[in-house]
mmCIF file of C-alpha atoms in Angstrom:
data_model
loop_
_atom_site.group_PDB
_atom_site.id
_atom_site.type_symbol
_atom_site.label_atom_id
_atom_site.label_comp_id
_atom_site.label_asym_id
_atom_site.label_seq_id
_atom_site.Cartn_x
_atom_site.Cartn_y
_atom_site.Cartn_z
ATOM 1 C CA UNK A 76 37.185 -9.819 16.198
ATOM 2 C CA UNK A 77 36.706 -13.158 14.367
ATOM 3 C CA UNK A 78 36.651 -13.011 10.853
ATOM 4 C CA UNK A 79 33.255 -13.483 9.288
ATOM 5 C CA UNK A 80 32.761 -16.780 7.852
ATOM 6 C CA UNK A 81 29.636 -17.641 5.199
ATOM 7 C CA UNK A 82 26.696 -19.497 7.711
ATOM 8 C CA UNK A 83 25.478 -22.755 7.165
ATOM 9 C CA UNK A 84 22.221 -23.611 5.996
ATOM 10 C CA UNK A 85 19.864 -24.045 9.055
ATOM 11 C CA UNK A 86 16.594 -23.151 10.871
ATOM 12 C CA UNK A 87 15.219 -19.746 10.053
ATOM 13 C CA UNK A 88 15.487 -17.221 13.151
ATOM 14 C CA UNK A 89 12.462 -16.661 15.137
ATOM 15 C CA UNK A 90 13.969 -13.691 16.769
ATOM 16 C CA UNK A 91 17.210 -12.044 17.236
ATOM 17 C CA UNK A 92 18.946 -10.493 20.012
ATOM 18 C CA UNK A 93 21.972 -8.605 20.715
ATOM 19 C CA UNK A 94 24.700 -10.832 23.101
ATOM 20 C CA UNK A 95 28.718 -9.900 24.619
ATOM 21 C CA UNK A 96 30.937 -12.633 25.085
ATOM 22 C CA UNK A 97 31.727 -13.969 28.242
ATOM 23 C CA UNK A 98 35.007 -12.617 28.906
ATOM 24 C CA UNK A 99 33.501 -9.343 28.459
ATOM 25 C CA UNK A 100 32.523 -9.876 31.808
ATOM 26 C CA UNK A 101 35.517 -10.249 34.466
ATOM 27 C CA UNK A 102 35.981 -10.935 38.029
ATOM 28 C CA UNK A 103 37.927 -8.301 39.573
ATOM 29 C CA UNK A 104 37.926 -8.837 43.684
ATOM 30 C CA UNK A 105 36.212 -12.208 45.387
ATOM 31 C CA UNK A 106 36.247 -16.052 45.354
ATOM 32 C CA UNK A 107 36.508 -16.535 40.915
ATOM 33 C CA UNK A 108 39.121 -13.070 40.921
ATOM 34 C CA UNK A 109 40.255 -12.898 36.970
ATOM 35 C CA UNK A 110 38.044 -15.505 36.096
ATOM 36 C CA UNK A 111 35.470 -14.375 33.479
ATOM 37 C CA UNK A 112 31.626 -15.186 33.147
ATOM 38 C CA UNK A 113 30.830 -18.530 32.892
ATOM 39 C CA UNK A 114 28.558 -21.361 34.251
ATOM 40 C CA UNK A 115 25.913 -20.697 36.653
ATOM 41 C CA UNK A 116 27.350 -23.146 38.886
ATOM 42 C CA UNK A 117 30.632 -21.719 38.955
ATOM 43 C CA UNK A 118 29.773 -18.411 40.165
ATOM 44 C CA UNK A 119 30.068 -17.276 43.662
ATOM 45 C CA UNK A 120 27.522 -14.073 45.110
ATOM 46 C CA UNK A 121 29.807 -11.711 46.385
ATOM 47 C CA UNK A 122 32.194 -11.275 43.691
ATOM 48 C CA UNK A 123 31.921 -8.105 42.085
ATOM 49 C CA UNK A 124 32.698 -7.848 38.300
ATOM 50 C CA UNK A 125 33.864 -5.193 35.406
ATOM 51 C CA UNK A 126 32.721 -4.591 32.199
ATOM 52 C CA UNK A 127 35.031 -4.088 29.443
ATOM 53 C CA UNK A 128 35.246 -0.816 27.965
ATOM 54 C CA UNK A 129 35.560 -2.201 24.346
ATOM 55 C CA UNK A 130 33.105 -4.590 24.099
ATOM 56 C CA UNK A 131 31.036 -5.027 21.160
ATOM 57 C CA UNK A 132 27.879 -6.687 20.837
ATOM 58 C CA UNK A 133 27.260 -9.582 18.465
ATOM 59 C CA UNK A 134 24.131 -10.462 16.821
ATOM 60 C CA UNK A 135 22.494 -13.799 18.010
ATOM 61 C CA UNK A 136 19.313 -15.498 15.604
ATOM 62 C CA UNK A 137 17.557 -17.732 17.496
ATOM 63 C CA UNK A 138 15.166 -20.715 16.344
ATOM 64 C CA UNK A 139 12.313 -21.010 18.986
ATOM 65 C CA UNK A 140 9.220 -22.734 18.193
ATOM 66 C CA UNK A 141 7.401 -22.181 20.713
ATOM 67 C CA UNK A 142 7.780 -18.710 20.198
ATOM 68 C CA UNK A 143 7.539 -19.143 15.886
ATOM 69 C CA UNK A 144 3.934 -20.899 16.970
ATOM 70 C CA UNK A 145 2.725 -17.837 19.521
ATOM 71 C CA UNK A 146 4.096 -15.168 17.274
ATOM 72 C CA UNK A 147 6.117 -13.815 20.450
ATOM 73 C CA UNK A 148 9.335 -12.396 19.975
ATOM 74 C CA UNK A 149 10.260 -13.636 23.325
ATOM 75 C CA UNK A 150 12.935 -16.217 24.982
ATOM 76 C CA UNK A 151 10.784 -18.870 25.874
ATOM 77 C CA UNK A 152 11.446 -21.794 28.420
ATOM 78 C CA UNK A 153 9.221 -24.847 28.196
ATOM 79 C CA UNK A 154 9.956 -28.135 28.937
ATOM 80 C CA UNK A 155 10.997 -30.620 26.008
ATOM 81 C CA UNK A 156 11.205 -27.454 23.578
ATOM 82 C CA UNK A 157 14.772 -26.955 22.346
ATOM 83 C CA UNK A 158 15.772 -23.521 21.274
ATOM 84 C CA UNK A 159 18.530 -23.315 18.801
ATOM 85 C CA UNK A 160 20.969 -21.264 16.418
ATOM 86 C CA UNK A 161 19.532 -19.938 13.849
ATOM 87 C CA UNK A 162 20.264 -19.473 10.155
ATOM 88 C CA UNK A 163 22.275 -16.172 9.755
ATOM 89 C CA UNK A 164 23.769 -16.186 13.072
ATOM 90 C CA UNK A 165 26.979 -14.006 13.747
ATOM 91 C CA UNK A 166 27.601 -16.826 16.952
ATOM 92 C CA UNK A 167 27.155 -20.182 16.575
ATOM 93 C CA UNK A 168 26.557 -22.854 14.473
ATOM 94 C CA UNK A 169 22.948 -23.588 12.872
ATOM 95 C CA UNK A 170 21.606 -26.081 14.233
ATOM 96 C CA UNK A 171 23.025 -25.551 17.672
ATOM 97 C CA UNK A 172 21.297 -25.787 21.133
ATOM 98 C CA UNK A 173 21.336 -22.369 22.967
ATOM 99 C CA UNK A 174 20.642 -23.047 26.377
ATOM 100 C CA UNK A 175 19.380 -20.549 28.835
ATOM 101 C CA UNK A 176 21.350 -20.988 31.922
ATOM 102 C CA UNK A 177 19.902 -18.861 34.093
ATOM 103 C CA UNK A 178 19.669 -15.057 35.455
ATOM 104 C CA UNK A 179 21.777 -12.999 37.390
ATOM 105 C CA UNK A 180 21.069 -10.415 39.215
ATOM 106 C CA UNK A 181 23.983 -7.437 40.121
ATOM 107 C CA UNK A 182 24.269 -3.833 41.802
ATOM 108 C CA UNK A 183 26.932 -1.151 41.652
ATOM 109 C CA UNK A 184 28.438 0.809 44.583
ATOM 110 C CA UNK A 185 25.502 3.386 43.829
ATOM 111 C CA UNK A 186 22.501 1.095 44.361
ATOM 112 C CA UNK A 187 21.809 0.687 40.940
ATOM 113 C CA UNK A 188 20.534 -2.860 40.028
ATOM 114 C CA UNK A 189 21.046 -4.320 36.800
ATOM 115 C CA UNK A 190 20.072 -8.028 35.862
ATOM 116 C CA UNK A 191 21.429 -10.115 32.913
ATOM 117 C CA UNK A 192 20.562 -13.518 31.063
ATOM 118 C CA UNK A 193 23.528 -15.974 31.009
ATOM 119 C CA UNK A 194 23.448 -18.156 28.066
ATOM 120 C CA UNK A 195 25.484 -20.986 26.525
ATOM 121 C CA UNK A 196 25.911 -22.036 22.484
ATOM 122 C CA UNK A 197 26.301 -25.894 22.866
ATOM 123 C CA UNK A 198 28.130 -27.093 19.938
ATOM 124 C CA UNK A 199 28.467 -30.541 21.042
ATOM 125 C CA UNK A 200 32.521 -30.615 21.697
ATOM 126 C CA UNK A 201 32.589 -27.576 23.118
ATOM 127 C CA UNK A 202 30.176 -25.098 24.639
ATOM 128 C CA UNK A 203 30.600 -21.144 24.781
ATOM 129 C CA UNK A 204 29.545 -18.541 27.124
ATOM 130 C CA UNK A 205 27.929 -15.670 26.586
ATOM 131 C CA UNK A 206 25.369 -13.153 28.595
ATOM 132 C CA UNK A 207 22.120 -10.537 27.986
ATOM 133 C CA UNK A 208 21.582 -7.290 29.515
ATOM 134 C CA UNK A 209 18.510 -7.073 30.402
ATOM 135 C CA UNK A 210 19.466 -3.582 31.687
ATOM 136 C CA UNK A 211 22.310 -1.513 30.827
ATOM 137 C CA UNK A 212 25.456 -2.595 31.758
ATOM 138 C CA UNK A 213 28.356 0.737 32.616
ATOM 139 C CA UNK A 214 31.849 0.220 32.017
ATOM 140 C CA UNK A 215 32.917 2.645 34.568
ATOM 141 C CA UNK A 216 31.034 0.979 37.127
ATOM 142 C CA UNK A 217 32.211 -2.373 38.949
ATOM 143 C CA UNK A 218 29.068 -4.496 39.734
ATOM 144 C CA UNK A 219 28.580 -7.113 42.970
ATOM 145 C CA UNK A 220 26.565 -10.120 41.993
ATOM 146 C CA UNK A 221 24.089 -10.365 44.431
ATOM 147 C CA UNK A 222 21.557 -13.583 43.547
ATOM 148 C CA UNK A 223 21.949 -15.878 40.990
ATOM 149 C CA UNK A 224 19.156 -17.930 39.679
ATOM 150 C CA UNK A 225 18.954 -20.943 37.411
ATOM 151 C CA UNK A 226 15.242 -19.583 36.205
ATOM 152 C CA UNK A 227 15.849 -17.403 32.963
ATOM 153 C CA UNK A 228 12.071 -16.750 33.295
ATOM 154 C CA UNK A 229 10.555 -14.577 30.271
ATOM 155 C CA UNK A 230 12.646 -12.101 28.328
ATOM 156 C CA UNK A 231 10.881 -9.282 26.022
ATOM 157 C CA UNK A 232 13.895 -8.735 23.432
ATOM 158 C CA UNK A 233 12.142 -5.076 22.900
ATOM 159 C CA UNK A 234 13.503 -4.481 26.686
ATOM 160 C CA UNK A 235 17.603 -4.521 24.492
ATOM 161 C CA UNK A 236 16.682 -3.160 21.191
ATOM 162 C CA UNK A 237 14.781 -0.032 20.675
ATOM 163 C CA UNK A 238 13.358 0.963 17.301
ATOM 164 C CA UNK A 239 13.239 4.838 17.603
ATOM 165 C CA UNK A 240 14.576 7.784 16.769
ATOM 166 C CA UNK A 241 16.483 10.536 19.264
ATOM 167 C CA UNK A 242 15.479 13.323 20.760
ATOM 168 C CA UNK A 243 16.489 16.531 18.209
ATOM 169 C CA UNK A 244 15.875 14.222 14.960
ATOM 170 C CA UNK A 245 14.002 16.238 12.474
ATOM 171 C CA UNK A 246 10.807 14.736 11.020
ATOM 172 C CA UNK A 247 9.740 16.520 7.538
ATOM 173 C CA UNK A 248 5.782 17.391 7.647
ATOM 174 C CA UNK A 249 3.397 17.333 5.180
ATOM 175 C CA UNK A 250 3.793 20.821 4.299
ATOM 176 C CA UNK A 251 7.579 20.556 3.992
ATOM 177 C CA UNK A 252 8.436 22.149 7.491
ATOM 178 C CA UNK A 253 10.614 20.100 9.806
ATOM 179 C CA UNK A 254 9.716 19.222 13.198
ATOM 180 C CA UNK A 255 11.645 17.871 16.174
ATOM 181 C CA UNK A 256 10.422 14.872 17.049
ATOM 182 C CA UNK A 257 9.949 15.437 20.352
ATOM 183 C CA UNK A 258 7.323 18.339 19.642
ATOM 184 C CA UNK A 259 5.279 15.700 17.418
ATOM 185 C CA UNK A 260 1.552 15.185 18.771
ATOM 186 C CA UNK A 261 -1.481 12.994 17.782
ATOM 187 C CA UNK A 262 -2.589 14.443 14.774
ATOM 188 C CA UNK A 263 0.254 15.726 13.364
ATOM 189 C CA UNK A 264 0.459 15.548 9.367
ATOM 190 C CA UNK A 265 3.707 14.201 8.320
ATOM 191 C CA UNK A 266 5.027 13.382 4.844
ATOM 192 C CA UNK A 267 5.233 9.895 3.903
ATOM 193 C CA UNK A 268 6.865 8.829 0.413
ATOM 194 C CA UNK A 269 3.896 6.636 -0.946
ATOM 195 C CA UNK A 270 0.610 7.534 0.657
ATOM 196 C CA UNK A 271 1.481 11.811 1.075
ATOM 197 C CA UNK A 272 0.172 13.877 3.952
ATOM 198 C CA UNK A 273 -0.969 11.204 6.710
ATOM 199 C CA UNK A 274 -1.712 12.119 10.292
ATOM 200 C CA UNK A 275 0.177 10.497 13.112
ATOM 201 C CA UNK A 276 -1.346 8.210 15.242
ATOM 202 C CA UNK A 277 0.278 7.812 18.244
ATOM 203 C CA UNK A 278 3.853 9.050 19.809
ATOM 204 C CA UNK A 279 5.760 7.012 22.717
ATOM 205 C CA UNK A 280 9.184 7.896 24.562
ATOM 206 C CA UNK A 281 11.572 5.886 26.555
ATOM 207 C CA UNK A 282 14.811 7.083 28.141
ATOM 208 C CA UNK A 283 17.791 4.960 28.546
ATOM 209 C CA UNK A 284 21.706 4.763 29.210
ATOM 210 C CA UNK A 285 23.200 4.653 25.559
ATOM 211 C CA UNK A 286 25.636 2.035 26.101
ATOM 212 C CA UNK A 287 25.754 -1.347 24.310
ATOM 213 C CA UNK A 288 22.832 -2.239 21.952
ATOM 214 C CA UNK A 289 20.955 0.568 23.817
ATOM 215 C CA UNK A 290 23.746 3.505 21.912
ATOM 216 C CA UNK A 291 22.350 5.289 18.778
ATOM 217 C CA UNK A 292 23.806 5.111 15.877
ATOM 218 C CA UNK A 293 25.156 8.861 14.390
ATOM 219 C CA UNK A 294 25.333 9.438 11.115
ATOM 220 C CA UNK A 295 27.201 13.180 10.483
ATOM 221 C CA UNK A 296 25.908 15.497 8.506
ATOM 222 C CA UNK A 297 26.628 15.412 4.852
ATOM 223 C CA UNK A 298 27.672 11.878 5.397
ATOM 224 C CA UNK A 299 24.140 11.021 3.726
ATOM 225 C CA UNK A 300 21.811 13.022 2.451
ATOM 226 C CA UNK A 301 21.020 14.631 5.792
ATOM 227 C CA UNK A 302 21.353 18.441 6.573
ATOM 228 C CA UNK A 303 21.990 17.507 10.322
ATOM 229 C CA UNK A 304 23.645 15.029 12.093
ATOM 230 C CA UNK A 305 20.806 12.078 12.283
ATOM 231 C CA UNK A 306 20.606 10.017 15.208
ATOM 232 C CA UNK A 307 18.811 6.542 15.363
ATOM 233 C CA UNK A 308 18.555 3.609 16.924
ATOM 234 C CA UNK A 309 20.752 0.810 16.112
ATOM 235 C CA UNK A 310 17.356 -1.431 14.205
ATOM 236 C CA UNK A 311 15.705 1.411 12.876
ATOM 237 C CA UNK A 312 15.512 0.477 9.715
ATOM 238 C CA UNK A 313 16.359 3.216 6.431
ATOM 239 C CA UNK A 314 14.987 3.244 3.054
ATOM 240 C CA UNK A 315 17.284 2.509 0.221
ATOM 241 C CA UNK A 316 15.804 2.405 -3.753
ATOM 242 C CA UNK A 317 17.978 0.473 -5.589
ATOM 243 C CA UNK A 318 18.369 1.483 -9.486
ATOM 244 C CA UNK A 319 20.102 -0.854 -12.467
ATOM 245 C CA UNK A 320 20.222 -4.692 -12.586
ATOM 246 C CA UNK A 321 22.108 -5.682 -9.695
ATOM 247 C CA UNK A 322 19.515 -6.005 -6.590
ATOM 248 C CA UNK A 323 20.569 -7.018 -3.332
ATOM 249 C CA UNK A 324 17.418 -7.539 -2.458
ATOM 250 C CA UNK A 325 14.474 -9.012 -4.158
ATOM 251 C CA UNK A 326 12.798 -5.988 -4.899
ATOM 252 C CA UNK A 327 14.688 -2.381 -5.846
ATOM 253 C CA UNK A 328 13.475 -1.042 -2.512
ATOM 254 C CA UNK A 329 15.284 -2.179 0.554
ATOM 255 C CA UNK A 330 15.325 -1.833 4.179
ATOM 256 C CA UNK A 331 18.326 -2.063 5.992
ATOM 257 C CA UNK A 332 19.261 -1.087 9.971
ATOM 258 C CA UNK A 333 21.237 2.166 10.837
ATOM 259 C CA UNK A 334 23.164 -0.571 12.586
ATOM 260 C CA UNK A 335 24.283 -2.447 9.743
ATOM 261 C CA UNK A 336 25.793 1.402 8.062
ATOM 262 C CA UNK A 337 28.406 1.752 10.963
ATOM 263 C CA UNK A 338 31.843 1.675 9.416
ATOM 264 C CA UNK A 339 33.452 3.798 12.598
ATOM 265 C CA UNK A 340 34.835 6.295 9.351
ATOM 266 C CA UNK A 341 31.557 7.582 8.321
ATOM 267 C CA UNK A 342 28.642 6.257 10.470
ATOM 268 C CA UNK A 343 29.266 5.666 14.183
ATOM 269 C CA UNK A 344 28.010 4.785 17.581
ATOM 270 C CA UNK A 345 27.386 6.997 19.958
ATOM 271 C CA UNK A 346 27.708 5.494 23.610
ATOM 272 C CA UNK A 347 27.908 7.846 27.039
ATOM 273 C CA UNK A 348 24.727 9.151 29.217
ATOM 274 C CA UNK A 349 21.336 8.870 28.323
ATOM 275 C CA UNK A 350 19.053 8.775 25.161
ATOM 276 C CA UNK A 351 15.143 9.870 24.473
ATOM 277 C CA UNK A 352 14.173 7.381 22.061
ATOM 278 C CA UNK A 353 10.695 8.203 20.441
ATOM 279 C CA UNK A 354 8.592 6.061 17.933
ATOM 280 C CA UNK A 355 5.952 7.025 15.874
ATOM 281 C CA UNK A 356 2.873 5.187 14.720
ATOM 282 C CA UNK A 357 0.236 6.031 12.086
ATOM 283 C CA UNK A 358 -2.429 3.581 10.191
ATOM 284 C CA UNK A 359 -0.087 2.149 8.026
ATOM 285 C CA UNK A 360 3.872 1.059 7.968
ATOM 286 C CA UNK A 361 5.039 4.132 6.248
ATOM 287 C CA UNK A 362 8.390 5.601 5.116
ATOM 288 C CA UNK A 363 8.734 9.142 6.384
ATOM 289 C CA UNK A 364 11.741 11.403 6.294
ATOM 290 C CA UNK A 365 13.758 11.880 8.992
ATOM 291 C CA UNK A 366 16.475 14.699 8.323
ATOM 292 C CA UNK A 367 15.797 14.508 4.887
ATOM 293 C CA UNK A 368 16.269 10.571 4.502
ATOM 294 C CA UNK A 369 13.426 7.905 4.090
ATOM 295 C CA UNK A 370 12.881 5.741 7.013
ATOM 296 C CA UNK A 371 10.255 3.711 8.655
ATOM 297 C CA UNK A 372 7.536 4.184 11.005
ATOM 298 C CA UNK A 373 7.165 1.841 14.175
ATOM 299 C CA UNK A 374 5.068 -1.177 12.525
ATOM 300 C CA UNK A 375 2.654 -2.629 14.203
ATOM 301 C CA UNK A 376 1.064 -6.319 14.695
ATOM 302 C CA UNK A 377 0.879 -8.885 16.547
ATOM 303 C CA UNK A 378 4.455 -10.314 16.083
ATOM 304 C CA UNK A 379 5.758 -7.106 17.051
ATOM 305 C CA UNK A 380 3.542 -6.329 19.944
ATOM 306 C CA UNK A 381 4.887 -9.209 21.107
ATOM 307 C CA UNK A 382 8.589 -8.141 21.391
ATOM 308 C CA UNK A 383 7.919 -4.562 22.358
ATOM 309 C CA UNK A 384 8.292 -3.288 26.305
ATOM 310 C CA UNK A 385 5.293 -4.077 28.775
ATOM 311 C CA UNK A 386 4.499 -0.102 29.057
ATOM 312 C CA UNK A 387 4.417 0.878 25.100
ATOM 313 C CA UNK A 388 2.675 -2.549 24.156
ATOM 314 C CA UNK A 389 -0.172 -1.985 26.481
ATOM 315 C CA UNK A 390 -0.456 2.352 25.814
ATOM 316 C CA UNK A 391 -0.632 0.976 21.810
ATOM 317 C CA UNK A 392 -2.995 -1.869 22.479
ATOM 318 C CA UNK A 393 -5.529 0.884 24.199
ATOM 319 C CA UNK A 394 -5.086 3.608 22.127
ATOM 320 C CA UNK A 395 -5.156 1.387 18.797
ATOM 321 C CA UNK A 396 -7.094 -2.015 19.917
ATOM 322 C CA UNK A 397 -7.598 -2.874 16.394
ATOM 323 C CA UNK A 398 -4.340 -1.497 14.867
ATOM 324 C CA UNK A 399 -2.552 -4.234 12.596
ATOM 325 C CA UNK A 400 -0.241 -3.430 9.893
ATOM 326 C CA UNK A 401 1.561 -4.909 7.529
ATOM 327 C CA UNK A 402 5.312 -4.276 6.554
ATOM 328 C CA UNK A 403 5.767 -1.754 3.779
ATOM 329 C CA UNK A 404 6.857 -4.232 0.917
ATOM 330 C CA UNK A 405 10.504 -3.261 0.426
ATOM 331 C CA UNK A 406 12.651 -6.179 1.832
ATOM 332 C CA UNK A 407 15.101 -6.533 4.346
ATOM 333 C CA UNK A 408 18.788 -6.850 3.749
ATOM 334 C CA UNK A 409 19.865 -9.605 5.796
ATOM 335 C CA UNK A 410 23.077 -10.123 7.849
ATOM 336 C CA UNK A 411 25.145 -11.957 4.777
ATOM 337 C CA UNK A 412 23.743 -8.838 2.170
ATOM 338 C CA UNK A 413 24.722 -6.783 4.332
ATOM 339 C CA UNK A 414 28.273 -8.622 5.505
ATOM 340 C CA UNK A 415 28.775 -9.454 1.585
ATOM 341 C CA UNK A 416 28.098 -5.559 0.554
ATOM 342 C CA UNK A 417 29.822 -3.380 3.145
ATOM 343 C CA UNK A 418 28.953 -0.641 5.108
ATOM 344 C CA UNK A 419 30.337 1.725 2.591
ATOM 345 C CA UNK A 420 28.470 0.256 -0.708
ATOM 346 C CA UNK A 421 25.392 0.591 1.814
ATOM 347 C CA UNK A 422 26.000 4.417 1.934
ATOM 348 C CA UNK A 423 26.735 5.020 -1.794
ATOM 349 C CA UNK A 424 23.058 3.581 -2.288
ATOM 350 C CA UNK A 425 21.393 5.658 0.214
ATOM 351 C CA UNK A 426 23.227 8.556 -1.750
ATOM 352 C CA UNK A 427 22.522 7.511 -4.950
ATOM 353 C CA UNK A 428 26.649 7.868 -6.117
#
């Protein structure tokens, strides 16, 4: 892994999403054999590809306009509208074009069909290759590209990055009783740190492979102030209360992504089958406790409506037509906070130590 390096200044991000590197991707039997990802126009249909085992995802911010004006948390293609790298960016430089080169579409020896995004950082001198599941990708599984397509067409970022929690996770209710999450209904009176007993909204589920950005974060028991092991996904975000002088935010409380706490000594992913993710809605963006530690509820507007899947964005839009929140006013540690702090100063807040 590259060491990090302090961004530039540069374009604030529209939207992020979660990228692998090219090489991550690898021809193992056809025309390009050993030859990694690359160019659209390099590829041949037919060749059938791995993906490796260790691969980590990296954090892309992306400065789109059209998408800043529409409030969409979408890649958007229009002519004459450059899309670049934003401020904060793990890849790139700010300032950089990002161009989307087109979409590929693969299967495995089972049928399965999985399609990604194929996307370049153009840094002027050089350019660099890197690629979006758009479903989940298996590193046990090879995968024959089948058609490849120089129209990136529209990609809902929601479709990569869940904000849930898993199946088991135990939500405290207003009367102090805990509650799988999965047995949670309409109705339900949960405890919320600043507005007390409120009654939940609205529930929704989706099941995927946890591999890549799609794996939930664990976080052991007794590692935080949990009872049980707590599992989330990777951009749910936790409550932190910061006490003294020293803020790294602007205001004592803070949000920051179970993501951002893996160390891989105290907080981990977990990848392997599937995952039950679940988010929960009520009138307001409220922090709730989930094993015994404040997090958020799914907020909703919208910007966000904008990013989430086709399915949950239209089941909230008729349940709650007039539904629009805004975020709880703790702020979000961003990714040089969280770079400059650690994961392990991040968990000595959350405990108080």
């Amino acid at each position: 892994m590259e060491p990090a390096s302090e961004p530039a200044a540069g374009p604030e991000a529209s939207y992020s999403c979660h990228v692998y590197r090219a090489e991550r991707l690898r021809v193992i039997a056809g025309a390009n054999l050993d030859d990694p990802l690359g160019a659209i126009d390099t590829l041949c249909a037919g060749d059938v590809y791995a993906f490796d085992p260790a691969a980590r995802t990296h954090v892309l911010h992306v400065h789109d306009p059209a998408a800043s004006d529409s409030g969409s948390g979408r890649f958007l293609r229009r002519d004459g509208m450059r899309i670049t790298v934003a401020h904060g960016s793990a890849l790139g430089q700010p300032g950089a074009a990002i161009v989307l080169e087109g979409r590929l579409r693969l299967m495995t020896d089972g049928g399965s069909i999985a399609e990604i995004l194929v996307i370049a950082i153009d840094e002027g001198a050089a350019a660099h290759w890197f690629f979006l599941p758009l479903d989940p990708l298996d590193p046990d599984k090879a995968y024959t590209l089948l058609e490849i397509s120089d129209d990136p067409g529209e990609v809902r970022l929601a479709e990569i990055t869940p904000v849930a929690f898993v199946r088991g996770t135990q939500i405290t209710l207003a009367d102090g009783r805990q509650c799988p999450v999965e047995d949670l209904e309409p109705g339900a009176m949960v405890l919320t740190r600043d507005h007390g007993a409120q009654p939940l909204r609205w529930i929704g589920q989706r099941t995927l492979r946890a591999t890549g950005p799609h794996a939930p974060v664990l976080i052991p028991s007794g590692a935080l102030p949990n009872r049980q092991d707590l599992l989330l996904s990777q951009h749910q975000r936790l409550f932190i209360y910061q006490s003294g002088g020293d803020l790294l935010t602007e205001t004592p409380e803070m949000l920051v992504r179970a993501g951002d706490l893996v160390d891989d000594s105290t907080v981990f992913l977990r990848p392997g089958g599937f995952v039950d993710y679940f988010h929960l809605v009520f009138d307001r963006h409220e922090i709730i406790y989930a094993e015994c530690i404040p997090t958020e509820s799914l907020l909703i507007n919208e910007r966000t409506l904008g990013i989430f899947p086709e399915d949950l964005a239209q089941s909230i839009s008729a349940d709650m037509p007039s539904l629009s929140q805004q975020q709880r006013f703790a702020s979000e540690a961003d990714k040089r906070t969280v770079r400059a702090t650690g994961a392990k100063a991040l968990h000595r807040l959350i405990r108080g130590d």
